[in-house]
mmCIF file of C-alpha atoms and ligand atoms in Angstrom:
data_model
loop_
_atom_site.group_PDB
_atom_site.id
_atom_site.type_symbol
_atom_site.label_atom_id
_atom_site.label_comp_id
_atom_site.label_asym_id
_atom_site.label_seq_id
_atom_site.Cartn_x
_atom_site.Cartn_y
_atom_site.Cartn_z
ATOM 1 C CA UNK A 11 -14.408 -6.809 -1.945
ATOM 2 C CA UNK A 12 -13.268 -10.436 -2.166
ATOM 3 C CA UNK A 13 -9.642 -9.934 -1.299
ATOM 4 C CA UNK A 14 -8.219 -6.852 0.283
ATOM 5 C CA UNK A 15 -4.532 -6.467 0.911
ATOM 6 C CA UNK A 16 -3.324 -3.425 2.792
ATOM 7 C CA UNK A 17 0.412 -2.534 3.102
ATOM 8 C CA UNK A 18 1.658 -6.127 3.325
ATOM 9 C CA UNK A 19 5.337 -6.521 3.938
ATOM 10 C CA UNK A 20 7.077 -9.913 4.166
ATOM 11 C CA UNK A 21 10.595 -10.456 5.291
ATOM 12 C CA UNK A 22 12.461 -13.647 5.034
ATOM 13 C CA UNK A 23 15.272 -12.877 7.419
ATOM 14 C CA UNK A 24 16.925 -9.847 6.058
ATOM 15 C CA UNK A 25 15.341 -10.107 2.682
ATOM 16 C CA UNK A 26 12.247 -8.118 1.833
ATOM 17 C CA UNK A 27 10.078 -10.331 -0.422
ATOM 18 C CA UNK A 28 7.148 -7.921 -0.285
ATOM 19 C CA UNK A 29 7.317 -4.271 0.366
ATOM 20 C CA UNK A 30 4.138 -2.563 1.537
ATOM 21 C CA UNK A 31 1.857 -4.124 -1.140
ATOM 22 C CA UNK A 32 -1.775 -2.993 -1.395
ATOM 23 C CA UNK A 33 -4.574 -4.003 -3.750
ATOM 24 C CA UNK A 34 -8.056 -5.301 -3.890
ATOM 25 C CA UNK A 35 -9.834 -7.840 -5.909
ATOM 26 C CA UNK A 36 -13.429 -7.527 -6.517
ATOM 27 C CA UNK A 37 -15.833 -10.448 -6.427
ATOM 28 C CA UNK A 38 -16.039 -12.289 -9.662
ATOM 29 C CA UNK A 39 -12.837 -10.626 -11.008
ATOM 30 C CA UNK A 40 -10.009 -12.612 -12.676
ATOM 31 C CA UNK A 41 -6.700 -10.968 -11.566
ATOM 32 C CA UNK A 42 -3.541 -11.815 -13.359
ATOM 33 C CA UNK A 43 -0.568 -11.414 -11.140
ATOM 34 C CA UNK A 44 2.485 -10.983 -13.459
ATOM 35 C CA UNK A 45 6.121 -10.520 -12.589
ATOM 36 C CA UNK A 46 9.531 -12.020 -13.135
ATOM 37 C CA UNK A 47 10.875 -14.905 -10.993
ATOM 38 C CA UNK A 48 11.533 -13.712 -7.401
ATOM 39 C CA UNK A 49 9.083 -10.806 -7.729
ATOM 40 C CA UNK A 50 7.091 -11.990 -4.759
ATOM 41 C CA UNK A 51 4.060 -13.569 -6.539
ATOM 42 C CA UNK A 52 4.177 -16.915 -4.602
ATOM 43 C CA UNK A 53 4.832 -15.113 -1.263
ATOM 44 C CA UNK A 54 1.703 -12.998 -1.710
ATOM 45 C CA UNK A 55 -0.402 -15.981 -2.766
ATOM 46 C CA UNK A 56 0.836 -18.033 0.266
ATOM 47 C CA UNK A 57 -0.079 -15.158 2.623
ATOM 48 C CA UNK A 58 -3.668 -14.931 1.123
ATOM 49 C CA UNK A 59 -4.160 -18.655 1.398
ATOM 50 C CA UNK A 60 -3.036 -18.602 5.100
ATOM 51 C CA UNK A 61 0.129 -20.653 4.474
ATOM 52 C CA UNK A 62 2.531 -18.057 5.859
ATOM 53 C CA UNK A 63 1.860 -14.911 7.872
ATOM 54 C CA UNK A 64 2.836 -11.459 6.646
ATOM 55 C CA UNK A 65 5.388 -9.521 8.608
ATOM 56 C CA UNK A 66 3.362 -6.455 8.537
ATOM 57 C CA UNK A 67 0.085 -5.405 7.024
ATOM 58 C CA UNK A 68 -3.481 -6.734 6.827
ATOM 59 C CA UNK A 69 -5.228 -9.085 4.491
ATOM 60 C CA UNK A 70 -8.997 -9.834 4.513
ATOM 61 C CA UNK A 71 -10.950 -12.319 2.309
ATOM 62 C CA UNK A 72 -14.710 -11.387 2.236
ATOM 63 C CA UNK A 73 -13.961 -9.228 5.235
ATOM 64 C CA UNK A 74 -12.467 -12.030 7.278
ATOM 65 C CA UNK A 75 -8.880 -11.437 8.610
ATOM 66 C CA UNK A 76 -6.280 -14.051 7.628
ATOM 67 C CA UNK A 77 -4.803 -13.878 11.112
ATOM 68 C CA UNK A 78 -7.835 -13.862 13.493
ATOM 69 C CA UNK A 79 -10.214 -15.659 11.252
ATOM 70 C CA UNK A 80 -7.849 -18.006 9.427
ATOM 71 C CA UNK A 81 -10.270 -20.982 9.661
ATOM 72 C CA UNK A 82 -13.007 -19.023 7.785
ATOM 73 C CA UNK A 83 -10.577 -17.743 5.350
ATOM 74 C CA UNK A 84 -9.339 -21.282 4.523
ATOM 75 C CA UNK A 85 -12.902 -22.331 3.865
ATOM 76 C CA UNK A 86 -13.337 -19.411 1.395
ATOM 77 C CA UNK A 87 -10.094 -19.862 -0.506
ATOM 78 C CA UNK A 88 -8.985 -22.615 -2.877
ATOM 79 C CA UNK A 89 -5.147 -22.680 -3.491
ATOM 80 C CA UNK A 90 -3.084 -24.356 -6.137
ATOM 81 C CA UNK A 91 0.523 -24.075 -4.934
ATOM 82 C CA UNK A 92 3.328 -23.381 -7.440
ATOM 83 C CA UNK A 93 4.882 -26.799 -7.274
ATOM 84 C CA UNK A 94 1.465 -28.526 -7.132
ATOM 85 C CA UNK A 95 2.416 -31.218 -4.549
ATOM 86 C CA UNK A 96 0.383 -34.372 -5.170
ATOM 87 C CA UNK A 97 0.488 -37.945 -4.026
ATOM 88 C CA UNK A 98 1.683 -39.663 -7.077
ATOM 89 C CA UNK A 99 0.888 -43.124 -5.966
ATOM 90 C CA UNK A 100 -2.842 -42.262 -5.220
ATOM 91 C CA UNK A 101 -5.494 -42.557 -7.733
ATOM 92 C CA UNK A 102 -7.281 -39.500 -9.000
ATOM 93 C CA UNK A 103 -10.516 -40.011 -7.255
ATOM 94 C CA UNK A 104 -8.964 -41.458 -4.153
ATOM 95 C CA UNK A 105 -6.807 -38.330 -3.797
ATOM 96 C CA UNK A 106 -9.742 -35.957 -4.232
ATOM 97 C CA UNK A 107 -11.692 -37.998 -1.549
ATOM 98 C CA UNK A 108 -8.629 -37.619 0.670
ATOM 99 C CA UNK A 109 -8.691 -33.898 0.139
ATOM 100 C CA UNK A 110 -12.445 -33.798 1.045
ATOM 101 C CA UNK A 111 -11.341 -35.421 4.377
ATOM 102 C CA UNK A 112 -8.813 -32.561 5.029
ATOM 103 C CA UNK A 113 -11.596 -30.066 4.573
ATOM 104 C CA UNK A 114 -13.986 -31.989 6.877
ATOM 105 C CA UNK A 115 -16.329 -32.807 4.038
ATOM 106 C CA UNK A 116 -18.129 -35.943 4.998
ATOM 107 C CA UNK A 117 -21.259 -35.828 3.195
ATOM 108 C CA UNK A 118 -21.817 -36.219 -0.546
ATOM 109 C CA UNK A 119 -18.175 -36.949 -0.976
ATOM 110 C CA UNK A 120 -18.513 -39.259 -3.896
ATOM 111 C CA UNK A 121 -20.780 -36.792 -5.780
ATOM 112 C CA UNK A 122 -18.479 -33.906 -4.996
ATOM 113 C CA UNK A 123 -15.481 -35.739 -6.376
ATOM 114 C CA UNK A 124 -17.448 -36.671 -9.466
ATOM 115 C CA UNK A 125 -18.444 -33.104 -10.076
ATOM 116 C CA UNK A 126 -14.843 -31.931 -9.750
ATOM 117 C CA UNK A 127 -13.640 -34.628 -12.125
ATOM 118 C CA UNK A 128 -16.196 -33.416 -14.731
ATOM 119 C CA UNK A 129 -15.569 -29.768 -14.132
ATOM 120 C CA UNK A 130 -11.898 -29.894 -14.600
ATOM 121 C CA UNK A 131 -12.006 -32.311 -17.479
ATOM 122 C CA UNK A 132 -10.521 -35.286 -15.674
ATOM 123 C CA UNK A 133 -13.086 -37.820 -16.790
ATOM 124 C CA UNK A 134 -10.945 -39.670 -19.276
ATOM 125 C CA UNK A 135 -8.086 -39.982 -16.855
ATOM 126 C CA UNK A 136 -10.021 -40.548 -13.648
ATOM 127 C CA UNK A 137 -9.025 -44.149 -13.197
ATOM 128 C CA UNK A 138 -5.308 -43.449 -13.335
ATOM 129 C CA UNK A 139 -2.776 -42.972 -10.593
ATOM 130 C CA UNK A 140 -1.673 -39.406 -10.416
ATOM 131 C CA UNK A 141 1.910 -40.363 -11.172
ATOM 132 C CA UNK A 142 0.744 -41.740 -14.568
ATOM 133 C CA UNK A 143 -0.834 -38.462 -15.653
ATOM 134 C CA UNK A 144 0.707 -35.880 -18.004
ATOM 135 C CA UNK A 145 1.680 -32.459 -16.575
ATOM 136 C CA UNK A 146 -1.469 -30.878 -17.872
ATOM 137 C CA UNK A 147 -3.684 -33.453 -16.181
ATOM 138 C CA UNK A 148 -1.758 -33.141 -13.034
ATOM 139 C CA UNK A 149 -2.465 -29.498 -13.062
ATOM 140 C CA UNK A 150 -6.146 -30.299 -13.455
ATOM 141 C CA UNK A 151 -5.992 -32.447 -10.345
ATOM 142 C CA UNK A 152 -4.415 -29.580 -8.550
ATOM 143 C CA UNK A 153 -7.167 -27.311 -9.679
ATOM 144 C CA UNK A 154 -9.787 -29.851 -8.737
ATOM 145 C CA UNK A 155 -8.158 -30.151 -5.330
ATOM 146 C CA UNK A 156 -8.411 -26.366 -4.913
ATOM 147 C CA UNK A 157 -12.034 -26.316 -5.855
ATOM 148 C CA UNK A 158 -13.244 -29.335 -3.834
ATOM 149 C CA UNK A 159 -14.652 -27.227 -0.960
ATOM 150 C CA UNK A 160 -16.422 -24.891 -3.356
ATOM 151 C CA UNK A 161 -14.400 -21.781 -2.359
ATOM 152 C CA UNK A 162 -15.422 -18.410 -3.505
ATOM 153 C CA UNK A 163 -11.796 -17.328 -4.235
ATOM 154 C CA UNK A 164 -9.366 -19.329 -6.220
ATOM 155 C CA UNK A 165 -5.678 -18.654 -5.959
ATOM 156 C CA UNK A 166 -3.697 -20.409 -8.609
ATOM 157 C CA UNK A 167 0.136 -19.966 -8.540
ATOM 158 C CA UNK A 168 1.705 -20.557 -12.039
ATOM 159 C CA UNK A 169 -1.082 -22.925 -13.169
ATOM 160 C CA UNK A 170 0.218 -23.035 -16.781
ATOM 161 C CA UNK A 171 3.934 -23.387 -16.186
ATOM 162 C CA UNK A 172 5.597 -26.284 -17.967
ATOM 163 C CA UNK A 173 2.548 -27.143 -20.093
ATOM 164 C CA UNK A 174 2.609 -27.736 -23.881
ATOM 165 C CA UNK A 175 0.635 -25.363 -26.115
ATOM 166 C CA UNK A 176 -2.544 -27.470 -26.119
ATOM 167 C CA UNK A 177 -2.587 -28.065 -22.407
ATOM 168 C CA UNK A 178 -1.881 -24.353 -21.996
ATOM 169 C CA UNK A 179 -4.935 -23.470 -23.893
ATOM 170 C CA UNK A 180 -7.076 -26.034 -21.985
ATOM 171 C CA UNK A 181 -5.974 -24.662 -18.621
ATOM 172 C CA UNK A 182 -6.438 -21.042 -19.696
ATOM 173 C CA UNK A 183 -9.984 -21.833 -20.866
ATOM 174 C CA UNK A 184 -10.646 -23.523 -17.628
ATOM 175 C CA UNK A 185 -9.472 -20.509 -15.694
ATOM 176 C CA UNK A 186 -11.761 -18.203 -17.833
ATOM 177 C CA UNK A 187 -14.656 -20.683 -17.249
ATOM 178 C CA UNK A 188 -14.004 -20.687 -13.433
ATOM 179 C CA UNK A 189 -13.726 -16.851 -13.449
ATOM 180 C CA UNK A 190 -17.445 -16.635 -14.331
ATOM 181 C CA UNK A 191 -18.368 -18.165 -11.014
ATOM 182 C CA UNK A 192 -15.493 -17.231 -8.721
ATOM 183 C CA UNK A 193 -12.948 -14.647 -7.887
ATOM 184 C CA UNK A 194 -9.744 -15.952 -9.397
ATOM 185 C CA UNK A 195 -6.114 -14.661 -8.812
ATOM 186 C CA UNK A 196 -3.566 -16.326 -10.887
ATOM 187 C CA UNK A 197 0.169 -15.784 -11.374
ATOM 188 C CA UNK A 198 2.230 -16.111 -14.395
ATOM 189 C CA UNK A 199 5.371 -14.587 -15.929
ATOM 190 C CA UNK A 200 3.925 -14.597 -19.416
ATOM 191 C CA UNK A 201 2.400 -11.243 -20.314
ATOM 192 C CA UNK A 202 0.367 -12.347 -23.318
ATOM 193 C CA UNK A 203 -1.318 -15.092 -21.180
ATOM 194 C CA UNK A 204 -2.270 -12.814 -18.508
ATOM 195 C CA UNK A 205 -3.655 -10.412 -20.954
ATOM 196 C CA UNK A 206 -5.754 -13.136 -22.638
ATOM 197 C CA UNK A 207 -7.300 -14.470 -19.466
ATOM 198 C CA UNK A 208 -7.658 -11.612 -16.947
ATOM 199 C CA UNK A 209 -9.933 -8.745 -16.442
ATOM 200 C CA UNK A 210 -7.277 -6.925 -14.496
ATOM 201 C CA UNK A 211 -3.454 -7.130 -14.247
ATOM 202 C CA UNK A 212 -1.061 -6.385 -11.473
ATOM 203 C CA UNK A 213 2.580 -6.311 -12.322
ATOM 204 C CA UNK A 214 4.862 -6.878 -9.424
ATOM 205 C CA UNK A 215 8.658 -6.598 -9.347
ATOM 206 C CA UNK A 216 11.071 -6.812 -6.421
ATOM 207 C CA UNK A 217 8.276 -6.976 -3.952
ATOM 208 C CA UNK A 218 6.442 -3.805 -5.159
ATOM 209 C CA UNK A 219 3.492 -3.286 -7.446
ATOM 210 C CA UNK A 220 4.546 -1.396 -10.584
ATOM 211 C CA UNK A 221 1.265 -1.350 -12.398
ATOM 212 C CA UNK A 222 -2.293 -2.160 -11.581
ATOM 213 C CA UNK A 223 -4.833 -1.757 -14.460
ATOM 214 C CA UNK A 224 -7.825 -3.198 -16.238
ATOM 215 C CA UNK A 225 -7.233 -5.267 -19.224
ATOM 216 C CA UNK A 226 -8.487 -3.462 -22.348
ATOM 217 C CA UNK A 227 -11.079 -4.983 -24.654
ATOM 218 C CA UNK A 228 -9.475 -6.331 -27.790
ATOM 219 C CA UNK A 229 -10.778 -3.401 -29.876
ATOM 220 C CA UNK A 230 -9.420 -0.967 -27.390
ATOM 221 C CA UNK A 231 -6.105 -2.725 -27.620
ATOM 222 C CA UNK A 232 -5.626 -1.827 -31.148
ATOM 223 C CA UNK A 233 -6.092 1.900 -30.462
ATOM 224 C CA UNK A 234 -2.722 3.763 -30.516
ATOM 225 C CA UNK A 235 -1.580 7.229 -30.177
ATOM 226 C CA UNK A 236 1.990 8.108 -31.231
ATOM 227 C CA UNK A 237 3.857 11.412 -31.283
ATOM 228 C CA UNK A 238 6.112 11.707 -34.448
ATOM 229 C CA UNK A 239 8.526 14.435 -35.304
ATOM 230 C CA UNK A 240 9.677 14.644 -38.900
ATOM 231 C CA UNK A 241 12.550 16.810 -40.234
ATOM 232 C CA UNK A 242 10.200 18.816 -42.429
ATOM 233 C CA UNK A 243 6.660 20.071 -42.259
ATOM 234 C CA UNK A 244 4.220 17.362 -43.720
ATOM 235 C CA UNK A 245 0.772 17.744 -44.856
ATOM 236 C CA UNK A 246 -1.565 16.197 -42.183
ATOM 237 C CA UNK A 247 -3.748 14.726 -44.964
ATOM 238 C CA UNK A 248 -0.704 12.845 -46.168
ATOM 239 C CA UNK A 249 -0.217 11.271 -42.801
ATOM 240 C CA UNK A 250 -3.814 10.430 -42.578
ATOM 241 C CA UNK A 251 -3.325 8.258 -45.711
ATOM 242 C CA UNK A 252 -1.398 5.700 -43.576
ATOM 243 C CA UNK A 253 -3.513 2.509 -43.046
ATOM 244 C CA UNK A 254 -5.294 2.634 -39.832
ATOM 245 C CA UNK A 255 -4.674 6.324 -39.016
ATOM 246 C CA UNK A 256 -7.867 8.167 -37.989
ATOM 247 C CA UNK A 257 -6.684 11.563 -36.980
ATOM 248 C CA UNK A 258 -3.589 13.735 -37.159
ATOM 249 C CA UNK A 259 -3.027 16.731 -35.000
ATOM 250 C CA UNK A 260 -0.162 19.289 -35.395
ATOM 251 C CA UNK A 261 1.484 19.677 -32.036
ATOM 252 C CA UNK A 262 4.281 22.078 -32.894
ATOM 253 C CA UNK A 263 6.347 22.884 -36.036
ATOM 254 C CA UNK A 264 7.058 19.416 -37.347
ATOM 255 C CA UNK A 265 5.638 17.258 -34.501
ATOM 256 C CA UNK A 266 2.285 15.420 -34.932
ATOM 257 C CA UNK A 267 0.030 13.369 -32.746
ATOM 258 C CA UNK A 268 -1.225 10.453 -34.767
ATOM 259 C CA UNK A 269 -4.300 8.427 -33.498
ATOM 260 C CA UNK A 270 -5.885 5.374 -34.895
ATOM 261 C CA UNK A 271 -6.308 1.539 -34.855
ATOM 262 C CA UNK A 272 -4.094 -1.103 -36.165
ATOM 263 C CA UNK A 273 -2.883 -4.635 -35.493
ATOM 264 C CA UNK A 274 0.590 -3.325 -36.368
ATOM 265 C CA UNK A 275 2.554 -0.903 -34.164
ATOM 266 C CA UNK A 276 2.062 2.526 -35.547
ATOM 267 C CA UNK A 277 5.671 3.295 -34.913
ATOM 268 C CA UNK A 278 6.573 0.640 -37.522
ATOM 269 C CA UNK A 279 3.952 1.801 -39.984
ATOM 270 C CA UNK A 280 5.002 5.510 -39.794
ATOM 271 C CA UNK A 281 8.676 4.707 -39.934
ATOM 272 C CA UNK A 282 8.312 2.634 -43.113
ATOM 273 C CA UNK A 283 5.895 5.099 -44.605
ATOM 274 C CA UNK A 284 8.335 8.073 -43.950
ATOM 275 C CA UNK A 285 11.170 6.207 -45.554
ATOM 276 C CA UNK A 286 9.183 5.745 -48.693
ATOM 277 C CA UNK A 287 8.298 9.458 -48.704
ATOM 278 C CA UNK A 288 11.895 10.368 -48.038
ATOM 279 C CA UNK A 289 11.113 12.150 -44.732
ATOM 280 C CA UNK A 290 13.327 11.710 -41.951
ATOM 281 C CA UNK A 291 11.773 10.651 -38.595
ATOM 282 C CA UNK A 292 13.543 12.490 -35.687
ATOM 283 C CA UNK A 293 11.497 11.198 -32.822
ATOM 284 C CA UNK A 294 8.730 8.592 -32.703
ATOM 285 C CA UNK A 295 7.114 7.259 -29.588
ATOM 286 C CA UNK A 296 3.893 5.903 -28.116
ATOM 287 C CA UNK A 297 2.008 8.544 -26.221
ATOM 288 C CA UNK A 298 0.754 6.128 -23.503
ATOM 289 C CA UNK A 299 2.726 3.338 -22.174
ATOM 290 C CA UNK A 300 1.389 -0.012 -23.258
ATOM 291 C CA UNK A 301 1.314 -2.906 -20.844
ATOM 292 C CA UNK A 302 4.180 -4.460 -22.763
ATOM 293 C CA UNK A 303 6.254 -1.316 -22.295
ATOM 294 C CA UNK A 304 5.733 -1.430 -18.518
ATOM 295 C CA UNK A 305 6.523 -5.112 -18.415
ATOM 296 C CA UNK A 306 9.661 -4.782 -20.505
ATOM 297 C CA UNK A 307 10.878 -1.876 -18.499
ATOM 298 C CA UNK A 308 10.597 -3.733 -15.247
ATOM 299 C CA UNK A 309 11.667 -7.273 -16.303
ATOM 300 C CA UNK A 310 14.569 -6.874 -18.687
HETATM 301 P P1 LIG P 21 7.935 -15.379 -7.267
HETATM 302 O O1 LIG P 21 6.844 -16.373 -6.972
HETATM 303 O O2 LIG P 21 7.403 -14.109 -7.901
HETATM 304 O O3 LIG P 21 9.027 -15.988 -8.136
HETATM 305 P P2 LIG P 21 8.625 -15.592 -4.506
HETATM 306 O O4 LIG P 21 7.501 -15.043 -3.745
HETATM 307 O O5 LIG P 21 8.751 -17.095 -4.593
HETATM 308 O O6 LIG P 21 8.655 -14.935 -5.891
HETATM 309 O O7 LIG P 21 10.005 -15.035 -3.929
HETATM 310 C C1 LIG P 21 10.211 -13.585 -3.586
HETATM 311 C C2 LIG P 21 11.607 -13.503 -2.962
HETATM 312 O O8 LIG P 21 11.681 -14.044 -1.721
HETATM 313 C C3 LIG P 21 12.739 -14.193 -3.755
HETATM 314 O O9 LIG P 21 13.774 -13.381 -3.815
HETATM 315 C C4 LIG P 21 12.931 -15.467 -3.013
HETATM 316 O O10 LIG P 21 14.223 -15.908 -3.134
HETATM 317 C C5 LIG P 21 12.627 -15.076 -1.666
HETATM 318 N N1 LIG P 21 12.050 -16.253 -0.866
HETATM 319 C C6 LIG P 21 10.928 -16.945 -1.185
HETATM 320 N N2 LIG P 21 10.597 -17.858 -0.233
HETATM 321 C C7 LIG P 21 11.614 -17.752 0.660
HETATM 322 C C8 LIG P 21 11.901 -18.426 1.843
HETATM 323 N N3 LIG P 21 11.225 -19.450 2.233
HETATM 324 N N4 LIG P 21 13.050 -18.101 2.454
HETATM 325 C C9 LIG P 21 13.840 -17.196 2.077
HETATM 326 N N5 LIG P 21 13.642 -16.450 0.971
HETATM 327 C C10 LIG P 21 12.514 -16.766 0.278
HETATM 328 MG MG1 LIG P 22 6.478 -18.106 -7.648
#
């Protein structure tokens, strides 16, 4: 297990920012940490990165305790803080060399910096001062900084916030790429983004985990099961004629379970279809809660 969090609580004075949070991240997994502002994402990430201690609970990285083995944990973890604090008057490579110094890297510094510049796509901008870079390139410097000591675990706090659509895509691709080699935990408040990049998603709200699940493959994501109740008995074969519907099961009197695959929400398809047929839909709901349902419920 790369990261193991056990019943972590964090108090800021009277305020409980994390409330007995537990989860694990496997080696090589990309975990999306999703939640609205103030949910406790940054607090959790700062704790794993040894920047602040938990009030209660235990965290280990590769089996090393963040409290008693913090030096070891720091060497295993690369961290991009939410605000990505950088020295704007430093040049890109100068800054990365400086960060090498902070980690006590003294040998092969030049090569290491060059590797990071290439890996994070900074080559074109490498001769500039950080302050002259666009937000997307500043993020790349932040990610290069987090990777400089070749950590096994990468913690990225809102790496895509404030980026334009192109930069966003670039950083997402970079996260996916890095995820092939490393354990990555990144936070975001955008559900679609997390779904596109992660293997697993944890949704956190008000300091508590509200869901922890694997991200489905794209084809699985199209699978839907809805329960529909009409005002009259409807031939199941008729319902099967709706595009994407694969099976229809009579549950009771005028209620049916409809299963199939579609890009469009089945509820919409069925409602529109019923209207055309002059049937009245009395109830219509997804049988399993989608990730979007869970997120909406907790963040509206
Ligand atoms: P997120 O990153 O999900 O937006 P945070 O972890 O930053 O959430 O914050 C969780 C809660 O803890 C919020 O209510 C926030 O106001 C509070 N908080 C965060 N940092 C501090 C701090 N240093 N002192 C007091 N309260 C804090
Ligand atoms: Mg935050």
